[in-house]
Short mmCIF file of C-alpha atoms in Angstrom, two decimals:
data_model
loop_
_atom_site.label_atom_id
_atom_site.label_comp_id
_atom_site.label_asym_id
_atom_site.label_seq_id
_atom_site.Cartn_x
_atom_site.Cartn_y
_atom_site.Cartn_z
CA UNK A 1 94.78 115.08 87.30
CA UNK A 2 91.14 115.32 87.44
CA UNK A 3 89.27 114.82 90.57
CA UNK A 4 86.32 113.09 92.43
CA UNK A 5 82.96 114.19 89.67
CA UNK A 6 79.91 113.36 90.54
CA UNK A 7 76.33 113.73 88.66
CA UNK A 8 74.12 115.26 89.03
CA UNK A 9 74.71 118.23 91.47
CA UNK A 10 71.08 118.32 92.64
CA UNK A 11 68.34 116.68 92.22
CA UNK A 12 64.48 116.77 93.36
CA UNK A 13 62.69 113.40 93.96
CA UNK A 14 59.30 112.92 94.84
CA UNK A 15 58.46 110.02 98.02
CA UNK A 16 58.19 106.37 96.44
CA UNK A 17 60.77 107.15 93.18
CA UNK A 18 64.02 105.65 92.92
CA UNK A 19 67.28 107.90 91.93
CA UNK A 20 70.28 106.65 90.32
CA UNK A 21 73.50 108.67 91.08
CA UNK A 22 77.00 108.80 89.61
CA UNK A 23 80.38 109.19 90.16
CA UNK A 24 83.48 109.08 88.40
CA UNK A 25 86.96 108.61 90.39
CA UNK A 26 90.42 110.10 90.02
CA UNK A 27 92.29 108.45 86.98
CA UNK A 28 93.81 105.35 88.32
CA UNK A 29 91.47 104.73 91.39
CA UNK A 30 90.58 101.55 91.64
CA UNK A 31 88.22 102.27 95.16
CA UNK A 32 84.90 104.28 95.10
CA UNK A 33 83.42 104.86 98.59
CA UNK A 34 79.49 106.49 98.93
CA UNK A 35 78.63 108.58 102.25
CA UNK A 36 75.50 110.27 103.19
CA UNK A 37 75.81 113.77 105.36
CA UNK A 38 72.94 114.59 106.85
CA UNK A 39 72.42 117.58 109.45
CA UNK A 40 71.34 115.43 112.44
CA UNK A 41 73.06 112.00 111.57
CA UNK A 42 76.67 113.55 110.05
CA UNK A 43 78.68 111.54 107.93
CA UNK A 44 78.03 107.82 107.40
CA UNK A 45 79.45 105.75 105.21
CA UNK A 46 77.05 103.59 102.76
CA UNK A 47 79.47 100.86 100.87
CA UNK A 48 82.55 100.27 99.08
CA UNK A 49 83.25 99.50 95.84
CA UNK A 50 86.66 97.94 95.23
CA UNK A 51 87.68 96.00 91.78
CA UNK A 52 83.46 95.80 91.14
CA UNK A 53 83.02 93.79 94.63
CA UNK A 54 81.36 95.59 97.17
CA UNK A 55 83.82 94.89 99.78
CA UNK A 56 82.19 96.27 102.24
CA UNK A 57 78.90 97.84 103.55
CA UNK A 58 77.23 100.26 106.31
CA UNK A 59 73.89 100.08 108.45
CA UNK A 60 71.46 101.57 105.66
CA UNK A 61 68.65 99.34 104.71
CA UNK A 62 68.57 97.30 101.31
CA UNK A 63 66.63 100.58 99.42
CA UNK A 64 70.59 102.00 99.15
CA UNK A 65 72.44 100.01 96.84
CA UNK A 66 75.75 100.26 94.17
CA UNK A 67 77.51 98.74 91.80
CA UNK A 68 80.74 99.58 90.16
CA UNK A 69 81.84 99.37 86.24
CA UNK A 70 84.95 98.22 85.24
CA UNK A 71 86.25 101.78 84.43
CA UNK A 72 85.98 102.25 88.18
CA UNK A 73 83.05 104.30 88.08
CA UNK A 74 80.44 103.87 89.93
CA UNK A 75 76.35 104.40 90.53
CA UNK A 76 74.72 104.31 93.79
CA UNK A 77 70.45 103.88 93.66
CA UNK A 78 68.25 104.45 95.85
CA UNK A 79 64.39 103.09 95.63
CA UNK A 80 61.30 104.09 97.23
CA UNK A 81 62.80 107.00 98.12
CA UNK A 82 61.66 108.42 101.96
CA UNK A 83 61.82 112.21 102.76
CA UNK A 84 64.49 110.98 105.41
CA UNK A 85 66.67 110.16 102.87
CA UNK A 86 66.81 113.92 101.89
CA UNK A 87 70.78 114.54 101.84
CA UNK A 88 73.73 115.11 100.41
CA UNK A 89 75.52 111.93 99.49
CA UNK A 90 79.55 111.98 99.11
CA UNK A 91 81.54 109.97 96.58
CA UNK A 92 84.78 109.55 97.65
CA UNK A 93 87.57 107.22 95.60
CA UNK A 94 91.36 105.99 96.61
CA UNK A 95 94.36 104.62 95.26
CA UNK A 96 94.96 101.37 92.90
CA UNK A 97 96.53 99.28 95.96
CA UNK A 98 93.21 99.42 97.87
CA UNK A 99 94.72 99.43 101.00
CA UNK A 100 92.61 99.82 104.56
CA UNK A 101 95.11 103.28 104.96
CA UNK A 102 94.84 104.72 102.11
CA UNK A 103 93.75 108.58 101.28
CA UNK A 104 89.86 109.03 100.43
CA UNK A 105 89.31 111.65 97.65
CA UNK A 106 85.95 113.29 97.74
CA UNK A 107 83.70 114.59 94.79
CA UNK A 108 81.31 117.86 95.27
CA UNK A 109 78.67 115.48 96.06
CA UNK A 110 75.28 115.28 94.94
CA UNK A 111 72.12 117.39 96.94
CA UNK A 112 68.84 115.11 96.64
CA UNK A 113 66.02 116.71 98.20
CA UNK A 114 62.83 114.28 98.57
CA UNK A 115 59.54 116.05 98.31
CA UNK B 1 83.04 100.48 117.32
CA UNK B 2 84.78 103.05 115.73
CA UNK B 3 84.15 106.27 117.16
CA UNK B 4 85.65 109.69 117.04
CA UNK B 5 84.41 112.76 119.32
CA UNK B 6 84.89 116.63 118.48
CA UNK B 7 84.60 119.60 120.39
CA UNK B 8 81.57 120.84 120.58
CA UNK B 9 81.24 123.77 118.23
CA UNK B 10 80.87 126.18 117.48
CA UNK B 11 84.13 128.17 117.38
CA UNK B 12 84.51 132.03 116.89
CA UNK B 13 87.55 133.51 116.64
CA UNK B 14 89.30 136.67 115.61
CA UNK B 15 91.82 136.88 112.53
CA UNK B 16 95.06 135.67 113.91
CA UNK B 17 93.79 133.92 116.74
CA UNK B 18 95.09 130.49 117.77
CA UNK B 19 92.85 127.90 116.76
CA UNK B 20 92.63 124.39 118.20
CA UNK B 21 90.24 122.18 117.74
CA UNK B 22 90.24 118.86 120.11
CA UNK B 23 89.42 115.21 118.41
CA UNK B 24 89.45 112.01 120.15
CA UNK B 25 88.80 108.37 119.06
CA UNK B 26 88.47 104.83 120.01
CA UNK B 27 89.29 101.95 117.78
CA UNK B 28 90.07 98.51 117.53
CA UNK B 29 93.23 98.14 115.87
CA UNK B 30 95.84 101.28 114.28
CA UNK B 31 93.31 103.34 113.11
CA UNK B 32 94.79 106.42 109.86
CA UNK B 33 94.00 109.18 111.32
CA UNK B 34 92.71 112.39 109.18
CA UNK B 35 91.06 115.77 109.11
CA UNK B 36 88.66 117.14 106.20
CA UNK B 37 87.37 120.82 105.94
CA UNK B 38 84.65 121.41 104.29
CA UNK B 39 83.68 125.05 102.69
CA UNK B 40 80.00 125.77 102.21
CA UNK B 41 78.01 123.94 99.09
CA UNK B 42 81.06 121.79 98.52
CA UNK B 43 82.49 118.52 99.33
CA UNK B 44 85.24 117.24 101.52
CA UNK B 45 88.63 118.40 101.46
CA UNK B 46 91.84 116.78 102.60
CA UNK B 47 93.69 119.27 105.38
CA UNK B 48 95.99 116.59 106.30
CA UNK B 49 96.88 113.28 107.67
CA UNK B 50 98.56 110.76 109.55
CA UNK B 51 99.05 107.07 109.52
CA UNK B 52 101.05 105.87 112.49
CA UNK B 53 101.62 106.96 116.08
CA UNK B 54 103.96 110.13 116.70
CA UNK B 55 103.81 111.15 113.40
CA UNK B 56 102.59 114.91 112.41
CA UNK B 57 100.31 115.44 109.65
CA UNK B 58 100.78 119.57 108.58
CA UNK B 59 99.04 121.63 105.84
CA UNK B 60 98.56 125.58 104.85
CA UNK B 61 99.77 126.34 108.69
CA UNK B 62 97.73 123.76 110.10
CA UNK B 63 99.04 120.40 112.03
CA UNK B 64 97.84 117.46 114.14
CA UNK B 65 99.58 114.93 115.90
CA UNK B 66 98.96 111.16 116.42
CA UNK B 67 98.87 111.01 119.88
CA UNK B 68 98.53 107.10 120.55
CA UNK B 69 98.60 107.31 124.73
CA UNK B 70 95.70 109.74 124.45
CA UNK B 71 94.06 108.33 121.56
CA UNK B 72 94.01 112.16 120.21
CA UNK B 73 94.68 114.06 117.25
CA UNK B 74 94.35 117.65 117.86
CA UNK B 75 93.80 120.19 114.74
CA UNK B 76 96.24 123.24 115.59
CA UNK B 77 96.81 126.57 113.55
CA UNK B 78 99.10 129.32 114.69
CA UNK B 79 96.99 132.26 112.91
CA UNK B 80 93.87 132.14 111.68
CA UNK B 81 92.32 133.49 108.97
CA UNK B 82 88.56 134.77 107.80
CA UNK B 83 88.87 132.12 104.62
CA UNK B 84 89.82 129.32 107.42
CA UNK B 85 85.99 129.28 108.14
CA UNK B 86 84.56 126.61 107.81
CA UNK B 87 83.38 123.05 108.62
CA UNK B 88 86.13 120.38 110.03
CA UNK B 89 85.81 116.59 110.35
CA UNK B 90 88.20 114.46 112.25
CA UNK B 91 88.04 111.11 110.86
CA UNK B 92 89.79 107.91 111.04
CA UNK B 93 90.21 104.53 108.92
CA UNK B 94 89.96 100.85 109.18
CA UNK B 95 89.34 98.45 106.41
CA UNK B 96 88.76 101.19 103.86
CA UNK B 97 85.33 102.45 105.52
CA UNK B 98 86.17 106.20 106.99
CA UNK B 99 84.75 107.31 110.63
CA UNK B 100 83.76 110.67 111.10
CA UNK B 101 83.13 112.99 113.99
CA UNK B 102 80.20 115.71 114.11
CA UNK B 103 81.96 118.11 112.52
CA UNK B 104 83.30 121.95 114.00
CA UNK B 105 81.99 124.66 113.00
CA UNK B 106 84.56 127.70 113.09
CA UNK B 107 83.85 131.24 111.48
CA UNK B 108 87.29 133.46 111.90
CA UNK B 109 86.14 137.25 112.03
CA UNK B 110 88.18 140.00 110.73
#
């Protein structure tokens, strides 16, 4: 089965654009998860995409947003882009059940480096 | 919150070394409990898990147990080895949203 894909690998973005990012879950996923890593803030997690309802949602301001397609797959954008926002932001999907325990699955991820 | 604390990293060790790296966490409610490794320019990998107290999540020599009275979940590996290096999250689950901790950083030397 394939896994977690996510487009595109890198990207550069200039301060003020807006960047539209992509991922594609494991076959049969029905939850898509975003997460930006960052050196000096870690891992946090962004939103949750579950069914095409964002079901739930992290501290990042409104700039970050998603949406998910009824294959499952899903786009995160971010507008007016800040060079804090340099990073490298995590897809991660799980099961069809969408339950609170389930496994997380993550893609490669996708480097954006705001210039 | 959600919270979980790592060691502070980080960790050098020689091949066949005993690893263990500590991991801590507070939550409200029965947390999942998991840890990720992550090599360099890649993404997250699943090492292993574990969803209820007492039980013992193991994987490629390496194991954790959920330790409810201590609210711990110590990585442990017998015998490292120079491709163990890398980066390792402890991380737990409520509600579908995934909390991580810093990250350890451990390079295994031959």
């Amino acid at each position: 089965k394939a896994g977690v894909t996510q487009t595109p690998r890198y990207l550069i973005k200039t301060r003020g654009q807006q960047v539209t990012l992509s991922c594609s879950p494991i076959s049969g996923h029905r939850s898509v998860s975003w997460y930006q890593q960052t050196p000096g803030q870690g891992l946090q997690f962004l939103f949750e995409y579950f069914s095409e309802t964002q079901r739930n949602k992290g501290n990042f301001p409104g700039r970050f947003s998603g949406r998910q397609f009824s294959n499952s797959r899903s786009e995160m954008n971010v507008s007016t882009l800040e060079l804090g926002d340099s990073a490298l932001y995590l897809c991660a999907s799980s099961g069809n059940r969408g339950g609170p325990e389930e496994t997380q699955y993550f893609g490669p991820g996708t480097r954006l480096l705001v210039l | 919150g959600n919270s979980v604390t790592q060691m502070e990293g980080p960790v050098t060790l020689s091949e066949e070394a005993f690893l263990t790296i500590n991991c801590t966490y507070t939550a409200t409610g029965y947390p999942s409990l998991f840890w990720y490794v992550q090599y360099p320019g890649e993404g997250l990998q699943l090492l292993l898990k574990a969803t209820k107290a007492d039980d013992k999540g193991s994987n490629k020599g390496f194991e954790a147990t959920y330790r409810k009275e201590t609210t711990s979940f110590h990585l442990e590996k017998g015998s490292v080895q120079v491709s163990d290096s890398a980066v390792y999250f402890c991380a737990l689950t409520l509600y579908g949203k995934l909390t991580f901790g810093q990250g350890t950083i451990l390079t295994v030397h031959p």
